[in-house]
């Protein structure tokens, strides 16, 4: 297998709902892989907390196209084979040239979802991209998770580990596309776009009413992990869309019906805000604490050992763990 590159801690957040053609936001590109050295020069892009809306989160306007290409090139954590608007896709041609790929074009093979951070797997070889996609499909069919996410949740799951199963569908509610759960889906529902989803979870640490959770999805659906944690009444910190489906009365949490969900700023307990040392304006800009930490890929040749690619947490995520006293194991 040849021709793939892996970027590290990239937040694929788009400021507009369209998903493309908007500002690209980076959140600390320090990365590493098994048997790979730590790329140098990434920390200078982090800025200082005093001039940022949220500590450890870089403002999109701070990067030029040239600087973004430099950051992406420095973020390559593994490399096999020969070496308009500010979005990841828009700078791929320049990144290809910067990496000395000539006429070969980079394409995204695997990436974290919109608003989350983590690994982005790129390939300049169509055969490699096709082989990896086939590997991902076979792994899902065999129920072998190939991706591991870290999440900080507002609330602590009632069990330390388990699986979350839910039938989900995409609905257009009040002008917004939302993923909603479907109880007891029929065969007609499945044919009309409802999908049965499954994720494994494990609570790694708890503190200040929050939890550090390891998530391993076995299916792929938009916003699957955010919705799964909301169904556990423990929405992901910084989830300003699906956290609103969790209501609280007299300290007890409950799930609101899907039709009542309206995306809005996540409401946090005052004690939690103090623990995080955030101002009200910073709470409103709290980034999603969901990070694609690890990808398991097949070896270069059939007899080679599998490859494990890792991306350390972005600065804002690490800061939150320190503030809450959560230790990653």
PDB file of C-alpha atoms in Angstrom:
ATOM      1  CA  UNK A   1       0.000   0.000   0.000  1.00  0.00           C
ATOM      2  CA  UNK A   2       1.453   3.369  -0.925  1.00  0.00           C
ATOM      3  CA  UNK A   3       0.623   6.983  -1.429  1.00  0.00           C
ATOM      4  CA  UNK A   4      -1.133   8.050   1.728  1.00  0.00           C
ATOM      5  CA  UNK A   5      -0.471  10.908   4.107  1.00  0.00           C
ATOM      6  CA  UNK A   6      -1.971  11.435   7.510  1.00  0.00           C
ATOM      7  CA  UNK A   7      -2.558  14.825   9.034  1.00  0.00           C
ATOM      8  CA  UNK A   8      -2.798  15.203  12.739  1.00  0.00           C
ATOM      9  CA  UNK A   9      -5.038  17.261  14.957  1.00  0.00           C
ATOM     10  CA  UNK A  10      -7.280  19.092  12.506  1.00  0.00           C
ATOM     11  CA  UNK A  11     -10.586  20.669  13.416  1.00  0.00           C
ATOM     12  CA  UNK A  12     -12.763  20.350  10.311  1.00  0.00           C
ATOM     13  CA  UNK A  13     -15.102  23.149  11.335  1.00  0.00           C
ATOM     14  CA  UNK A  14     -16.841  25.321   8.785  1.00  0.00           C
ATOM     15  CA  UNK A  15     -18.301  28.619   9.905  1.00  0.00           C
ATOM     16  CA  UNK A  16     -21.249  28.271   7.466  1.00  0.00           C
ATOM     17  CA  UNK A  17     -23.825  25.491   7.410  1.00  0.00           C
ATOM     18  CA  UNK A  18     -22.975  24.564   3.831  1.00  0.00           C
ATOM     19  CA  UNK A  19     -19.883  22.690   5.000  1.00  0.00           C
ATOM     20  CA  UNK A  20     -17.632  24.038   2.269  1.00  0.00           C
ATOM     21  CA  UNK A  21     -16.608  27.431   1.048  1.00  0.00           C
ATOM     22  CA  UNK A  22     -16.112  28.805   4.554  1.00  0.00           C
ATOM     23  CA  UNK A  23     -13.216  29.471   6.858  1.00  0.00           C
ATOM     24  CA  UNK A  24     -11.113  26.483   7.902  1.00  0.00           C
ATOM     25  CA  UNK A  25     -10.220  26.324  11.583  1.00  0.00           C
ATOM     26  CA  UNK A  26      -7.089  24.612  12.919  1.00  0.00           C
ATOM     27  CA  UNK A  27      -6.612  23.677  16.530  1.00  0.00           C
ATOM     28  CA  UNK A  28      -3.061  22.704  17.250  1.00  0.00           C
ATOM     29  CA  UNK A  29      -1.449  20.447  14.699  1.00  0.00           C
ATOM     30  CA  UNK A  30       1.045  18.636  16.938  1.00  0.00           C
ATOM     31  CA  UNK A  31       0.770  14.960  15.953  1.00  0.00           C
ATOM     32  CA  UNK A  32       2.465  11.635  16.159  1.00  0.00           C
ATOM     33  CA  UNK A  33       2.204   8.068  14.896  1.00  0.00           C
ATOM     34  CA  UNK A  34       3.714   4.792  16.021  1.00  0.00           C
ATOM     35  CA  UNK A  35       7.449   4.842  15.233  1.00  0.00           C
ATOM     36  CA  UNK A  36       7.150   8.416  13.942  1.00  0.00           C
ATOM     37  CA  UNK A  37       8.847  11.480  15.303  1.00  0.00           C
ATOM     38  CA  UNK A  38       6.855  14.461  16.562  1.00  0.00           C
ATOM     39  CA  UNK A  39       6.571  17.106  13.804  1.00  0.00           C
ATOM     40  CA  UNK A  40       8.263  20.344  14.667  1.00  0.00           C
ATOM     41  CA  UNK A  41       7.059  23.908  14.449  1.00  0.00           C
ATOM     42  CA  UNK A  42       3.366  23.380  15.188  1.00  0.00           C
ATOM     43  CA  UNK A  43       3.168  25.167  18.535  1.00  0.00           C
ATOM     44  CA  UNK A  44       3.785  28.605  17.069  1.00  0.00           C
ATOM     45  CA  UNK A  45       0.336  28.569  15.537  1.00  0.00           C
ATOM     46  CA  UNK A  46      -1.424  28.311  18.870  1.00  0.00           C
ATOM     47  CA  UNK A  47      -1.240  31.982  19.785  1.00  0.00           C
ATOM     48  CA  UNK A  48      -1.828  33.204  23.328  1.00  0.00           C
ATOM     49  CA  UNK A  49      -5.055  32.849  25.326  1.00  0.00           C
ATOM     50  CA  UNK A  50      -5.276  36.578  25.876  1.00  0.00           C
ATOM     51  CA  UNK A  51      -6.076  37.403  22.263  1.00  0.00           C
ATOM     52  CA  UNK A  52      -8.266  34.407  21.446  1.00  0.00           C
ATOM     53  CA  UNK A  53     -12.028  34.034  21.927  1.00  0.00           C
ATOM     54  CA  UNK A  54     -11.473  30.628  23.488  1.00  0.00           C
ATOM     55  CA  UNK A  55      -8.219  29.497  25.154  1.00  0.00           C
ATOM     56  CA  UNK A  56      -6.194  27.202  22.916  1.00  0.00           C
ATOM     57  CA  UNK A  57      -8.387  27.758  19.852  1.00  0.00           C
ATOM     58  CA  UNK A  58      -6.912  29.623  16.900  1.00  0.00           C
ATOM     59  CA  UNK A  59      -9.047  32.158  15.032  1.00  0.00           C
ATOM     60  CA  UNK A  60      -9.469  31.312  11.324  1.00  0.00           C
ATOM     61  CA  UNK A  61      -8.473  34.791  10.188  1.00  0.00           C
ATOM     62  CA  UNK A  62      -5.020  34.256  11.725  1.00  0.00           C
ATOM     63  CA  UNK A  63      -3.983  31.938   8.878  1.00  0.00           C
ATOM     64  CA  UNK A  64      -3.097  32.746   5.289  1.00  0.00           C
ATOM     65  CA  UNK A  65      -3.244  30.092   2.576  1.00  0.00           C
ATOM     66  CA  UNK A  66       0.550  29.795   2.672  1.00  0.00           C
ATOM     67  CA  UNK A  67       0.626  29.328   6.453  1.00  0.00           C
ATOM     68  CA  UNK A  68      -2.137  26.720   6.292  1.00  0.00           C
ATOM     69  CA  UNK A  69      -0.157  24.725   3.726  1.00  0.00           C
ATOM     70  CA  UNK A  70       2.922  24.972   5.995  1.00  0.00           C
ATOM     71  CA  UNK A  71       0.916  23.727   8.967  1.00  0.00           C
ATOM     72  CA  UNK A  72      -0.598  20.849   7.004  1.00  0.00           C
ATOM     73  CA  UNK A  73       2.805  19.810   5.650  1.00  0.00           C
ATOM     74  CA  UNK A  74       4.242  19.853   9.195  1.00  0.00           C
ATOM     75  CA  UNK A  75       1.292  17.743  10.368  1.00  0.00           C
ATOM     76  CA  UNK A  76       2.025  14.684   8.237  1.00  0.00           C
ATOM     77  CA  UNK A  77       2.435  11.861  10.754  1.00  0.00           C
ATOM     78  CA  UNK A  78       2.988   8.995   8.330  1.00  0.00           C
ATOM     79  CA  UNK A  79       3.929   8.814   4.665  1.00  0.00           C
ATOM     80  CA  UNK A  80       4.015   5.839   2.350  1.00  0.00           C
ATOM     81  CA  UNK A  81       5.282   5.985  -1.215  1.00  0.00           C
ATOM     82  CA  UNK A  82       7.021   8.772  -3.065  1.00  0.00           C
ATOM     83  CA  UNK A  83       6.976  11.699  -1.611  1.00  0.00           C
ATOM     84  CA  UNK A  84     -10.496  30.716  -3.606  1.00  0.00           C
ATOM     85  CA  UNK A  85     -11.568  30.092  -0.159  1.00  0.00           C
ATOM     86  CA  UNK A  86      -9.735  28.880   2.856  1.00  0.00           C
ATOM     87  CA  UNK A  87     -10.837  25.279   3.332  1.00  0.00           C
ATOM     88  CA  UNK A  88      -8.942  22.042   3.654  1.00  0.00           C
ATOM     89  CA  UNK A  89     -10.129  20.917   0.224  1.00  0.00           C
ATOM     90  CA  UNK A  90      -9.238  24.228  -1.389  1.00  0.00           C
ATOM     91  CA  UNK A  91      -5.554  23.991  -0.411  1.00  0.00           C
ATOM     92  CA  UNK A  92      -5.041  20.318  -1.302  1.00  0.00           C
ATOM     93  CA  UNK A  93      -3.491  21.209  -4.702  1.00  0.00           C
ATOM     94  CA  UNK A  94      -0.981  23.508  -2.986  1.00  0.00           C
ATOM     95  CA  UNK A  95      -0.294  20.893  -0.318  1.00  0.00           C
ATOM     96  CA  UNK A  96       0.349  18.332  -3.066  1.00  0.00           C
ATOM     97  CA  UNK A  97       2.920  20.639  -4.625  1.00  0.00           C
ATOM     98  CA  UNK A  98       4.455  21.406  -1.229  1.00  0.00           C
ATOM     99  CA  UNK A  99       4.895  17.672  -0.568  1.00  0.00           C
ATOM    100  CA  UNK A 100       6.553  17.171  -3.959  1.00  0.00           C
ATOM    101  CA  UNK A 101       3.758  15.039  -5.432  1.00  0.00           C
ATOM    102  CA  UNK A 102       3.883  16.690  -8.842  1.00  0.00           C
ATOM    103  CA  UNK A 103       0.686  16.097 -10.826  1.00  0.00           C
ATOM    104  CA  UNK A 104      -0.718  13.576  -8.342  1.00  0.00           C
ATOM    105  CA  UNK A 105      -3.719  14.963  -6.499  1.00  0.00           C
ATOM    106  CA  UNK A 106      -4.488  14.414  -2.825  1.00  0.00           C
ATOM    107  CA  UNK A 107      -7.930  13.234  -1.812  1.00  0.00           C
ATOM    108  CA  UNK A 108      -9.525  12.814   1.607  1.00  0.00           C
ATOM    109  CA  UNK A 109      -9.879   9.122   2.507  1.00  0.00           C
ATOM    110  CA  UNK A 110     -10.937   9.376   6.155  1.00  0.00           C
ATOM    111  CA  UNK A 111     -11.517  12.347   8.437  1.00  0.00           C
ATOM    112  CA  UNK A 112     -13.224  13.429  11.604  1.00  0.00           C
ATOM    113  CA  UNK A 113     -16.670  14.962  11.222  1.00  0.00           C
ATOM    114  CA  UNK A 114     -17.516  18.617  10.907  1.00  0.00           C
ATOM    115  CA  UNK A 115     -16.628  20.557  14.081  1.00  0.00           C
ATOM    116  CA  UNK A 116     -14.619  17.699  15.627  1.00  0.00           C
ATOM    117  CA  UNK A 117     -10.831  17.502  15.667  1.00  0.00           C
ATOM    118  CA  UNK A 118      -8.471  14.665  14.872  1.00  0.00           C
ATOM    119  CA  UNK A 119      -6.796  12.674  12.148  1.00  0.00           C
ATOM    120  CA  UNK A 120      -7.317  13.383   8.456  1.00  0.00           C
ATOM    121  CA  UNK A 121      -6.140  10.634   6.112  1.00  0.00           C
ATOM    122  CA  UNK A 122      -5.160  11.800   2.615  1.00  0.00           C
ATOM    123  CA  UNK A 123      -4.053   9.774  -0.389  1.00  0.00           C
ATOM    124  CA  UNK A 124      -2.336  10.653  -3.652  1.00  0.00           C
ATOM    125  CA  UNK A 125      -2.834   7.136  -5.016  1.00  0.00           C
ATOM    126  CA  UNK A 126      -6.315   6.118  -6.288  1.00  0.00           C
ATOM    127  CA  UNK A 127      -5.500   2.426  -5.790  1.00  0.00           C
ATOM    128  CA  UNK A 128      -4.502   3.017  -2.173  1.00  0.00           C
ATOM    129  CA  UNK A 129      -7.603   5.107  -1.516  1.00  0.00           C
ATOM    130  CA  UNK A 130      -9.777   2.358  -3.014  1.00  0.00           C
ATOM    131  CA  UNK A 131      -8.041  -0.318  -0.936  1.00  0.00           C
ATOM    132  CA  UNK A 132      -8.488   1.676   2.268  1.00  0.00           C
ATOM    133  CA  UNK A 133     -12.170   2.324   1.556  1.00  0.00           C
ATOM    134  CA  UNK A 134     -12.656  -1.403   0.970  1.00  0.00           C
ATOM    135  CA  UNK A 135     -10.856  -2.113   4.252  1.00  0.00           C
ATOM    136  CA  UNK A 136     -13.135   0.336   6.111  1.00  0.00           C
ATOM    137  CA  UNK A 137     -16.236  -1.271   4.592  1.00  0.00           C
ATOM    138  CA  UNK A 138     -15.094  -4.795   5.454  1.00  0.00           C
ATOM    139  CA  UNK A 139     -14.233  -3.736   9.005  1.00  0.00           C
ATOM    140  CA  UNK A 140     -17.700  -2.271   9.541  1.00  0.00           C
ATOM    141  CA  UNK A 141     -19.359  -5.418   8.196  1.00  0.00           C
ATOM    142  CA  UNK A 142     -17.234  -7.535  10.537  1.00  0.00           C
ATOM    143  CA  UNK A 143     -18.008  -5.097  13.389  1.00  0.00           C
ATOM    144  CA  UNK A 144     -14.327  -4.329  13.906  1.00  0.00           C
ATOM    145  CA  UNK A 145     -13.911  -0.689  14.994  1.00  0.00           C
ATOM    146  CA  UNK A 146     -11.081   1.056  13.186  1.00  0.00           C
ATOM    147  CA  UNK A 147     -11.493   4.516  14.771  1.00  0.00           C
ATOM    148  CA  UNK A 148     -11.187   5.629  18.377  1.00  0.00           C
ATOM    149  CA  UNK A 149     -12.490   8.993  19.562  1.00  0.00           C
ATOM    150  CA  UNK A 150     -12.042  10.868  22.832  1.00  0.00           C
ATOM    151  CA  UNK A 151     -14.905  12.971  24.139  1.00  0.00           C
ATOM    152  CA  UNK A 152     -15.540  15.096  27.203  1.00  0.00           C
ATOM    153  CA  UNK A 153     -19.171  14.854  28.269  1.00  0.00           C
ATOM    154  CA  UNK A 154     -21.325  17.142  30.367  1.00  0.00           C
ATOM    155  CA  UNK A 155     -22.557  14.479  32.757  1.00  0.00           C
ATOM    156  CA  UNK A 156     -21.333  10.996  33.628  1.00  0.00           C
ATOM    157  CA  UNK A 157     -22.773   7.849  31.986  1.00  0.00           C
ATOM    158  CA  UNK A 158     -24.592   5.536  34.404  1.00  0.00           C
ATOM    159  CA  UNK A 159     -22.382   2.585  33.420  1.00  0.00           C
ATOM    160  CA  UNK A 160     -18.612   2.613  32.979  1.00  0.00           C
ATOM    161  CA  UNK A 161     -18.749   0.912  29.604  1.00  0.00           C
ATOM    162  CA  UNK A 162     -21.164  -0.576  27.137  1.00  0.00           C
ATOM    163  CA  UNK A 163     -22.703  -0.101  23.720  1.00  0.00           C
ATOM    164  CA  UNK A 164     -25.179   2.420  22.385  1.00  0.00           C
ATOM    165  CA  UNK A 165     -27.638   1.291  19.746  1.00  0.00           C
ATOM    166  CA  UNK A 166     -30.084   3.646  18.083  1.00  0.00           C
ATOM    167  CA  UNK A 167     -31.935   3.963  14.818  1.00  0.00           C
ATOM    168  CA  UNK A 168     -31.262   7.431  13.405  1.00  0.00           C
ATOM    169  CA  UNK A 169     -32.574   9.503  10.551  1.00  0.00           C
ATOM    170  CA  UNK A 170     -31.877  12.949   9.119  1.00  0.00           C
ATOM    171  CA  UNK A 171     -34.780  15.408   9.328  1.00  0.00           C
ATOM    172  CA  UNK A 172     -35.263  19.012   8.270  1.00  0.00           C
ATOM    173  CA  UNK A 173     -36.709  20.781  11.321  1.00  0.00           C
ATOM    174  CA  UNK A 174     -37.377  24.541  11.305  1.00  0.00           C
ATOM    175  CA  UNK A 175     -34.906  25.092   8.496  1.00  0.00           C
ATOM    176  CA  UNK A 176     -32.134  23.018  10.110  1.00  0.00           C
ATOM    177  CA  UNK A 177     -30.962  19.502   9.273  1.00  0.00           C
ATOM    178  CA  UNK A 178     -30.971  17.428  12.464  1.00  0.00           C
ATOM    179  CA  UNK A 179     -30.311  13.786  13.236  1.00  0.00           C
ATOM    180  CA  UNK A 180     -33.143  12.323  15.317  1.00  0.00           C
ATOM    181  CA  UNK A 181     -33.696   8.875  16.865  1.00  0.00           C
ATOM    182  CA  UNK A 182     -36.435   6.554  15.613  1.00  0.00           C
ATOM    183  CA  UNK A 183     -38.058   4.074  17.982  1.00  0.00           C
ATOM    184  CA  UNK A 184     -38.735   0.581  16.619  1.00  0.00           C
ATOM    185  CA  UNK A 185     -38.066   1.382  12.951  1.00  0.00           C
ATOM    186  CA  UNK A 186     -40.043  -0.571  10.381  1.00  0.00           C
ATOM    187  CA  UNK A 187     -38.706  -2.035   7.145  1.00  0.00           C
ATOM    188  CA  UNK A 188     -40.217   0.958   5.366  1.00  0.00           C
ATOM    189  CA  UNK A 189     -38.306   3.301   7.681  1.00  0.00           C
ATOM    190  CA  UNK A 190     -35.037   1.546   6.828  1.00  0.00           C
ATOM    191  CA  UNK A 191     -35.764   1.849   3.118  1.00  0.00           C
ATOM    192  CA  UNK A 192     -36.511   5.547   3.566  1.00  0.00           C
ATOM    193  CA  UNK A 193     -33.178   6.411   5.148  1.00  0.00           C
ATOM    194  CA  UNK A 194     -33.379   5.300   8.774  1.00  0.00           C
ATOM    195  CA  UNK A 195     -30.151   3.564   9.823  1.00  0.00           C
ATOM    196  CA  UNK A 196     -29.421   1.341  12.806  1.00  0.00           C
ATOM    197  CA  UNK A 197     -26.262   2.680  14.456  1.00  0.00           C
ATOM    198  CA  UNK A 198     -23.902   1.242  17.051  1.00  0.00           C
ATOM    199  CA  UNK A 199     -21.063   2.653  19.138  1.00  0.00           C
ATOM    200  CA  UNK A 200     -19.025   1.242  21.998  1.00  0.00           C
ATOM    201  CA  UNK A 201     -18.086   3.525  24.894  1.00  0.00           C
ATOM    202  CA  UNK A 202     -15.833   3.377  27.934  1.00  0.00           C
ATOM    203  CA  UNK A 203     -15.564   5.946  30.707  1.00  0.00           C
ATOM    204  CA  UNK A 204     -11.878   6.695  31.223  1.00  0.00           C
ATOM    205  CA  UNK A 205     -12.081   9.325  33.973  1.00  0.00           C
ATOM    206  CA  UNK A 206     -14.634  11.431  35.838  1.00  0.00           C
ATOM    207  CA  UNK A 207     -14.519  14.752  37.646  1.00  0.00           C
ATOM    208  CA  UNK A 208     -16.545  17.913  38.263  1.00  0.00           C
ATOM    209  CA  UNK A 209     -19.680  16.219  36.938  1.00  0.00           C
ATOM    210  CA  UNK A 210     -18.003  15.453  33.605  1.00  0.00           C
ATOM    211  CA  UNK A 211     -16.402  12.408  32.029  1.00  0.00           C
ATOM    212  CA  UNK A 212     -13.624  11.608  29.599  1.00  0.00           C
ATOM    213  CA  UNK A 213     -15.115   8.932  27.345  1.00  0.00           C
ATOM    214  CA  UNK A 214     -13.540   6.684  24.747  1.00  0.00           C
ATOM    215  CA  UNK A 215     -15.875   6.095  21.799  1.00  0.00           C
ATOM    216  CA  UNK A 216     -15.524   3.470  19.074  1.00  0.00           C
ATOM    217  CA  UNK A 217     -18.225   3.677  16.385  1.00  0.00           C
ATOM    218  CA  UNK A 218     -19.031   0.567  14.377  1.00  0.00           C
ATOM    219  CA  UNK A 219     -21.368   2.360  11.983  1.00  0.00           C
ATOM    220  CA  UNK A 220     -21.134   5.656  10.132  1.00  0.00           C
ATOM    221  CA  UNK A 221     -23.901   8.248  10.291  1.00  0.00           C
ATOM    222  CA  UNK A 222     -23.781  12.064  10.508  1.00  0.00           C
ATOM    223  CA  UNK A 223     -23.398  13.295  14.112  1.00  0.00           C
ATOM    224  CA  UNK A 224     -23.701   9.709  15.352  1.00  0.00           C
ATOM    225  CA  UNK A 225     -21.448  10.107  18.385  1.00  0.00           C
ATOM    226  CA  UNK A 226     -22.986  13.413  19.496  1.00  0.00           C
ATOM    227  CA  UNK A 227     -26.487  11.947  19.294  1.00  0.00           C
ATOM    228  CA  UNK A 228     -25.444   8.718  21.016  1.00  0.00           C
ATOM    229  CA  UNK A 229     -24.020  10.614  23.995  1.00  0.00           C
ATOM    230  CA  UNK A 230     -27.090  12.866  24.161  1.00  0.00           C
ATOM    231  CA  UNK A 231     -29.223   9.712  24.329  1.00  0.00           C
ATOM    232  CA  UNK A 232     -27.139   8.752  27.370  1.00  0.00           C
ATOM    233  CA  UNK A 233     -28.118  12.155  28.861  1.00  0.00           C
ATOM    234  CA  UNK A 234     -24.439  13.112  28.717  1.00  0.00           C
ATOM    235  CA  UNK A 235     -24.007  15.459  25.734  1.00  0.00           C
ATOM    236  CA  UNK A 236     -20.517  16.180  24.450  1.00  0.00           C
ATOM    237  CA  UNK A 237     -19.037  19.374  25.837  1.00  0.00           C
ATOM    238  CA  UNK A 238     -19.323  22.101  23.214  1.00  0.00           C
ATOM    239  CA  UNK A 239     -22.202  20.393  21.403  1.00  0.00           C
ATOM    240  CA  UNK A 240     -24.408  23.409  20.666  1.00  0.00           C
ATOM    241  CA  UNK A 241     -26.794  21.349  18.554  1.00  0.00           C
ATOM    242  CA  UNK A 242     -27.809  18.112  20.257  1.00  0.00           C
ATOM    243  CA  UNK A 243     -27.244  19.066  23.901  1.00  0.00           C
ATOM    244  CA  UNK A 244     -30.590  20.873  23.751  1.00  0.00           C
ATOM    245  CA  UNK A 245     -32.428  17.536  23.614  1.00  0.00           C
ATOM    246  CA  UNK A 246     -31.444  16.917  27.245  1.00  0.00           C
ATOM    247  CA  UNK A 247     -33.667  18.684  29.768  1.00  0.00           C
ATOM    248  CA  UNK A 248     -33.283  19.008  33.538  1.00  0.00           C
ATOM    249  CA  UNK A 249     -35.938  19.238  36.254  1.00  0.00           C
ATOM    250  CA  UNK A 250     -34.956  19.338  39.938  1.00  0.00           C
ATOM    251  CA  UNK A 251     -31.513  18.053  39.065  1.00  0.00           C
ATOM    252  CA  UNK A 252     -32.833  15.075  37.096  1.00  0.00           C
ATOM    253  CA  UNK A 253     -32.066  14.796  33.391  1.00  0.00           C
ATOM    254  CA  UNK A 254     -34.507  13.559  30.789  1.00  0.00           C
ATOM    255  CA  UNK A 255     -34.724  13.315  27.005  1.00  0.00           C
ATOM    256  CA  UNK A 256     -36.859  15.826  25.147  1.00  0.00           C
ATOM    257  CA  UNK A 257     -38.822  14.814  22.033  1.00  0.00           C
ATOM    258  CA  UNK A 258     -37.002  15.363  18.750  1.00  0.00           C
ATOM    259  CA  UNK A 259     -39.517  17.918  17.471  1.00  0.00           C
ATOM    260  CA  UNK A 260     -38.690  20.229  20.387  1.00  0.00           C
ATOM    261  CA  UNK A 261     -34.962  20.359  19.599  1.00  0.00           C
ATOM    262  CA  UNK A 262     -33.657  23.744  18.491  1.00  0.00           C
ATOM    263  CA  UNK A 263     -29.893  24.199  18.143  1.00  0.00           C
ATOM    264  CA  UNK A 264     -28.654  26.849  20.554  1.00  0.00           C
ATOM    265  CA  UNK A 265     -25.761  27.574  22.875  1.00  0.00           C
ATOM    266  CA  UNK A 266     -25.090  24.714  25.252  1.00  0.00           C
ATOM    267  CA  UNK A 267     -26.255  25.538  28.773  1.00  0.00           C
ATOM    268  CA  UNK A 268     -23.682  24.598  31.416  1.00  0.00           C
ATOM    269  CA  UNK A 269     -23.930  24.551  35.190  1.00  0.00           C
ATOM    270  CA  UNK A 270     -22.393  27.614  36.841  1.00  0.00           C
ATOM    271  CA  UNK A 271     -20.070  25.409  38.894  1.00  0.00           C
ATOM    272  CA  UNK A 272     -18.772  23.797  35.710  1.00  0.00           C
ATOM    273  CA  UNK A 273     -18.195  27.183  34.082  1.00  0.00           C
ATOM    274  CA  UNK A 274     -16.141  28.233  37.105  1.00  0.00           C
ATOM    275  CA  UNK A 275     -14.101  25.015  36.894  1.00  0.00           C
ATOM    276  CA  UNK A 276     -13.363  25.757  33.250  1.00  0.00           C
ATOM    277  CA  UNK A 277     -12.418  29.388  34.049  1.00  0.00           C
ATOM    278  CA  UNK A 278     -14.496  30.693  31.157  1.00  0.00           C
ATOM    279  CA  UNK A 279     -16.313  33.947  30.565  1.00  0.00           C
ATOM    280  CA  UNK A 280     -19.904  33.910  29.219  1.00  0.00           C
ATOM    281  CA  UNK A 281     -18.667  34.856  25.741  1.00  0.00           C
ATOM    282  CA  UNK A 282     -16.148  31.994  25.811  1.00  0.00           C
ATOM    283  CA  UNK A 283     -18.857  29.528  26.860  1.00  0.00           C
ATOM    284  CA  UNK A 284     -20.831  30.571  23.791  1.00  0.00           C
ATOM    285  CA  UNK A 285     -17.803  29.682  21.627  1.00  0.00           C
ATOM    286  CA  UNK A 286     -16.929  26.452  23.433  1.00  0.00           C
ATOM    287  CA  UNK A 287     -15.594  24.077  20.731  1.00  0.00           C
ATOM    288  CA  UNK A 288     -16.852  20.541  20.392  1.00  0.00           C
ATOM    289  CA  UNK A 289     -14.758  18.244  22.597  1.00  0.00           C
ATOM    290  CA  UNK A 290     -14.803  15.271  20.230  1.00  0.00           C
ATOM    291  CA  UNK A 291     -11.467  14.125  18.843  1.00  0.00           C
ATOM    292  CA  UNK A 292     -10.560  11.379  16.359  1.00  0.00           C
ATOM    293  CA  UNK A 293      -7.533  10.098  18.236  1.00  0.00           C
ATOM    294  CA  UNK A 294      -6.623   6.823  16.541  1.00  0.00           C
ATOM    295  CA  UNK A 295      -7.038   4.999  13.239  1.00  0.00           C
ATOM    296  CA  UNK A 296      -6.153   1.343  12.662  1.00  0.00           C
ATOM    297  CA  UNK A 297      -5.053   0.658   9.088  1.00  0.00           C
ATOM    298  CA  UNK A 298      -3.789  -2.450   7.281  1.00  0.00           C
ATOM    299  CA  UNK A 299      -0.067  -2.853   6.779  1.00  0.00           C
ATOM    300  CA  UNK A 300       1.652  -1.789   3.586  1.00  0.00           C
ATOM    301  CA  UNK A 301       1.840  -5.416   2.442  1.00  0.00           C
ATOM    302  CA  UNK A 302      -0.469  -8.321   3.331  1.00  0.00           C
ATOM    303  CA  UNK A 303       1.967  -9.826   5.855  1.00  0.00           C
ATOM    304  CA  UNK A 304       2.875  -6.519   7.475  1.00  0.00           C
ATOM    305  CA  UNK A 305       1.598  -5.650  10.937  1.00  0.00           C
ATOM    306  CA  UNK A 306      -1.365  -3.239  11.117  1.00  0.00           C
ATOM    307  CA  UNK A 307      -0.583   0.461  11.340  1.00  0.00           C
ATOM    308  CA  UNK A 308      -1.814   2.528  14.280  1.00  0.00           C
ATOM    309  CA  UNK A 309      -1.955   6.266  13.669  1.00  0.00           C
ATOM    310  CA  UNK A 310      -2.362   8.641  16.609  1.00  0.00           C
ATOM    311  CA  UNK A 311      -3.131  12.349  16.958  1.00  0.00           C
ATOM    312  CA  UNK A 312      -2.693  13.963  20.391  1.00  0.00           C
ATOM    313  CA  UNK A 313      -5.382  16.222  21.743  1.00  0.00           C
ATOM    314  CA  UNK A 314      -5.664  19.865  20.641  1.00  0.00           C
ATOM    315  CA  UNK A 315      -4.679  22.505  23.224  1.00  0.00           C
ATOM    316  CA  UNK A 316      -8.223  23.517  24.197  1.00  0.00           C
ATOM    317  CA  UNK A 317      -9.118  19.855  24.827  1.00  0.00           C
ATOM    318  CA  UNK A 318      -6.042  19.311  27.019  1.00  0.00           C
ATOM    319  CA  UNK A 319      -6.800  22.524  28.907  1.00  0.00           C
ATOM    320  CA  UNK A 320     -10.323  21.289  29.662  1.00  0.00           C
ATOM    321  CA  UNK A 321      -8.969  18.001  30.991  1.00  0.00           C
ATOM    322  CA  UNK A 322      -6.611  19.871  33.323  1.00  0.00           C
ATOM    323  CA  UNK A 323      -9.360  22.176  34.554  1.00  0.00           C
ATOM    324  CA  UNK A 324     -11.686  19.252  35.291  1.00  0.00           C
ATOM    325  CA  UNK A 325      -9.010  17.005  36.760  1.00  0.00           C
ATOM    326  CA  UNK A 326      -9.544  14.331  34.104  1.00  0.00           C
ATOM    327  CA  UNK A 327      -6.574  12.126  33.326  1.00  0.00           C
ATOM    328  CA  UNK A 328      -6.235  10.347  30.005  1.00  0.00           C
ATOM    329  CA  UNK A 329      -5.095   6.736  30.503  1.00  0.00           C
TER     330      UNK A 329
END
